[in-house]
Amino acid sequence: MVQKHTTTLHVHLLLMLFGCLCLGELSLSCTESERLALVKFKAGLEDPHQLLSSWTGEDCCTWRGVHCDNETWHVVSLDLQYHHLYEGLSNGGKLSGELSPSLLALQHLNHLDLSSNNFKGTEIPSFIGSLSGLSYLNLSNAGFIGRIPPQLGNLTRLRYLDLNSFYNIYGLHVDDSLQWLSSLSSLQYLDMSGVNLAKVSSDWFQSLDMLPILSALLLSNCQLQQLLPPPSPSYLNLTSSLTSIDLSNNQINSTFPLWILNCSNLVHLNLWFNHFHGMIPEAIGNMKALEVLQFGFNEFVGPLPESMGDLCNLLTLDLSFNNMNGDSSTLTGIFSGCAGANIDTLNLRSSNLSGELSGWLEMLKGTTTLDLSKNSLYGPIPSSIRNLSNLRTLYLTSNGLNGTLPESIGQLSELKVLDISHNSIGGVISEAHLANLSSLKELSMSQNSMVVNISKDWVPPFHLQDIAFQSCQLGPEFPAWLRTQKDFSVLDLSNTGITGQLPEWFWDLSHSIAILDLSNNQITGTIPASLNYAGIALINLSSNKFEGALPSLPPNAAYVDLSYNSFSGDLLPVLNGTLITLGHIYLSNNLLNGTIPISICNFRLVQVIDISNNFISGELPSCWANLIYLVALKLENNKLSGEIPASMGSLRLMEVLHLGNNNLSGEIPLPLRKCKILVTLDLGSNKLSGNIPAWIGENLLLLRILRLRSNMFHGDIPEELFNLASLQILDLAYNNLSGAIPQAFGNLSAMQLTNDARQSILDRFQGQVLTSVGNYSMIGYTDSLSVVTKGRQLEYSKTLQFVTSIDLSSNRLSGEIPEQIGNLHGVQNLNFSGNHLVGRIPNFISGLISLESLDLSRNKLAGEIPSSISVLTSLSHLNLSYNNLSGRIPSGNQLQTLDDASIYIGNNDLCGPPLTVKCGAKETVAFGTEGDDSDEPGLLWIYFGSAVGYALGLWAVFIALLINEALRNSYFGRVDNMHKKFSALITTVFK
């Protein structure tokens, strides 16, 4: 009975408790003090997207991101990571503001995550170091900047610390020491990637070594320059627990750090993008737990240690961009071990690997991603590639592979990416090569010698996203099988022999296309008035035979090249819009007419405009100040008139300006002096007048090309031009310039260097120079220029940066050729013809050791041609005609090849080959080697000795004749007899 009453009592108590819960009389929620602390914390935040809208009511344990203990109901976790709050979306509305110290009231807090928000450049508050219960702290990529507070060293219970600042522009830094880290003895995970540690003391490694159970050490992109463990450590606390090390993207200059070999439990090792050098030690094969080795972008040298073959757990091996400089056959020993069977990702791109693929490639049976591109591999792709049945990504681009593509490659049914571009593979590609590649998404066979022979009716098993056959033979008809590929984003069929019109269905193939390149074919016909490619970024239809009006451009077009076609009509279809993404527009070498519309200035982000070689007329618009990002403007070879607008001086980023071969008039506008990074200024073949401005040499100090030929400039050549240390092409020909050639001519520093010397400087400072003439790689633009040299006009493009030329021809210059010109050791073309220059051709012309073309014709130069001209071994064009030169024409060395007599015509006192005029008996013949000025002192002594000997001998004969009468009578009798015979001979010859 008692037991029955007790059971009934328990039931009543449970019912009462349930009733209380339902009525809210018994509350199990967060404490009031902690709720108020969170309310104050929220008040300091900016929450534009209402991520914390649930932070209302009395029970803070139900608020989003707040977690309480199930027993004590104290707040133990605050997870405000943006992606957690916004359910994985990533657009706008992140938390910002200030962190309130009210968080200190959360005395039981052990987990704090504020990552991926945007606290807009505020510093990490030092009070966080007082949250002594924290075991997890994540402040990564939350917009914090400034010094990391050393108070974080007080968090002795911390097991997880993430201060990753990799995606923060300004980021976090440590200025002195990492000593505060040594207090975090419980730390297992440390991520300080992106934190600037460039100024930390060299003992930073010792601080890390005080963390005995640290498992993950992530210090990527920290600007570290050295990695120094304690001197000759017998034992490191750190090594026994580490499973992951990431030191990538730093500046560490070291051999392989040997202490890492003691990390026997290491699974992940990333040393990518540093300056590690030397050989990878053989002992690395003892690190049996390794799964990931990332050594790419270093200076390691090979061959690879064979012990790597024993790394049976290895899944990823990245040795790209190193110098393995070994024959690929050495890989046989490595991949014949268990590593070859298990490795999933192998990246040997740009590792200076040579040899053939056969013998080791087929061992990679478990590999899914293989990148062997940009090496020196040769020979055919072996048919045994069929054994790589798991392969999904294959890059073999930019090697020396040849032979034909084996049909067995078609058995790789899992293959998604196949790139064999930039090799020497030939033969025919048929349906058999592609028939079973049902998973294929990216196919690139560009820059090979293959013929693609596929039936018109063939239906591929794949649906490609990227299609590239550049320089393969696809034509003459457009490949019909492409009609089945409707969702591609890249289509490159440039230089593939396609002729005739495109099929009508082509323009409706893919609405997701981003890159379209049909350039360098013989495609005819018109294109639609509007291209319905909303997402396209690059359109290249250049070098075809398209005609008709220009199309209107898609809204997201960034790079458009319609040059070298037969488009006609005006520019409005292309330029009558506001394409905010347009960066490059090439319309040169068409049949376009009309004027340049003012709407061209709507393209606020445009960097390159090329409308050269058309029939555009009218005046230039004056709105150029809107195009603040314009780098290159090419409008030459049109019919433009009027003056150069002063607003072009607002183009502060402009490096290239071509306005040549138009009908522009007036003076060069003064505001152009503000374009201080101009590299090319081409205003030639117009009707410009006035003096050549001195400010060109004072303000445009980066100028490398100055072309003002065929205008109406007058006055002296300003000496300031010779301040232009980078000037390589100076063309002032066909103007009315007068006065003397400035003595400062020899100061042109760029022309004092030979091409080899100039190239070595470019190599040394590669990546530090803003631009280089001929190749604007930063914006994908290549400059070009017509240069008159060697008696004809030549077009230079890719080699423009190596051309050096001075042309002052057809002016009214007077005076002598300045001797300082002998300093220009690198000048290749020198033309002073058609002026009024006097004096002699200077002997120091021999200093122009790179000279290929020299024209001094039609001047008033006198004297002998210096024999030193024969040392110019590169000289292939010479014109000295119509001067007052005299004496024997030098011979020897390079002059022997210049046997055209016309180059000396108009110099009546010249003699010797190649002229038919023979030199008289009094003409002296040089001793020694022609053109060798080094023997001149010796020759002077020979001449002096001969003259003295001749005088002494003559005096001795005179004394003898004076003393001896018989001898005197005999001598004069013989002289008289010789005179009679000579007179008779002359009479006979001229009778």
mmCIF file with all atom_site columns, C-alpha atoms in Angstrom, residues 349 371-375 394-399 401 419-423 444 446:
data_model
loop_
_atom_site.group_PDB
_atom_site.id
_atom_site.type_symbol
_atom_site.label_atom_id
_atom_site.label_alt_id
_atom_site.label_comp_id
_atom_site.label_asym_id
_atom_site.label_entity_id
_atom_site.label_seq_id
_atom_site.pdbx_PDB_ins_code
_atom_site.Cartn_x
_atom_site.Cartn_y
_atom_site.Cartn_z
_atom_site.occupancy
_atom_site.B_iso_or_equiv
_atom_site.pdbx_formal_charge
_atom_site.auth_seq_id
_atom_site.auth_comp_id
_atom_site.auth_asym_id
_atom_site.auth_atom_id
_atom_site.pdbx_PDB_model_num
ATOM 1  C CA . ARG A 1 349 ? 54.369 21.799 -64.368 1.00 0.00 ? 349 ARG A CA 1
ATOM 2  C CA . ASP A 1 371 ? 49.896 18.212 -64.905 1.00 0.00 ? 371 ASP A CA 1
ATOM 3  C CA . LEU A 1 372 ? 53.129 17.808 -66.879 1.00 0.00 ? 372 LEU A CA 1
ATOM 4  C CA . SER A 1 373 ? 52.828 20.989 -68.912 1.00 0.00 ? 373 SER A CA 1
ATOM 5  C CA . LYS A 1 374 ? 55.614 23.466 -69.739 1.00 0.00 ? 374 LYS A CA 1
ATOM 6  C CA . ASN A 1 375 ? 58.493 21.012 -69.625 1.00 0.00 ? 375 ASN A CA 1
ATOM 7  C CA . LEU A 1 394 ? 45.353 15.778 -68.021 1.00 0.00 ? 394 LEU A CA 1
ATOM 8  C CA . TYR A 1 395 ? 47.599 18.738 -68.877 1.00 0.00 ? 395 TYR A CA 1
ATOM 9  C CA . LEU A 1 396 ? 50.452 18.075 -71.332 1.00 0.00 ? 396 LEU A CA 1
ATOM 10 C CA . THR A 1 397 ? 50.573 21.554 -72.851 1.00 0.00 ? 397 THR A CA 1
ATOM 11 C CA . SER A 1 398 ? 53.766 23.329 -73.983 1.00 0.00 ? 398 SER A CA 1
ATOM 12 C CA . ASN A 1 399 ? 56.172 20.441 -74.359 1.00 0.00 ? 399 ASN A CA 1
ATOM 13 C CA . LEU A 1 401 ? 55.611 15.971 -77.776 1.00 0.00 ? 401 LEU A CA 1
ATOM 14 C CA . ASP A 1 419 ? 44.865 19.770 -72.812 1.00 0.00 ? 419 ASP A CA 1
ATOM 15 C CA . ILE A 1 420 ? 47.636 18.780 -75.240 1.00 0.00 ? 420 ILE A CA 1
ATOM 16 C CA . SER A 1 421 ? 48.064 22.256 -76.742 1.00 0.00 ? 421 SER A CA 1
ATOM 17 C CA . HIS A 1 422 ? 51.377 23.811 -77.828 1.00 0.00 ? 422 HIS A CA 1
ATOM 18 C CA . ASN A 1 423 ? 53.187 20.645 -78.917 1.00 0.00 ? 423 ASN A CA 1
ATOM 19 C CA . SER A 1 444 ? 42.287 21.913 -76.040 1.00 0.00 ? 444 SER A CA 1
ATOM 20 C CA . SER A 1 446 ? 45.610 24.208 -79.966 1.00 0.00 ? 446 SER A CA 1
#
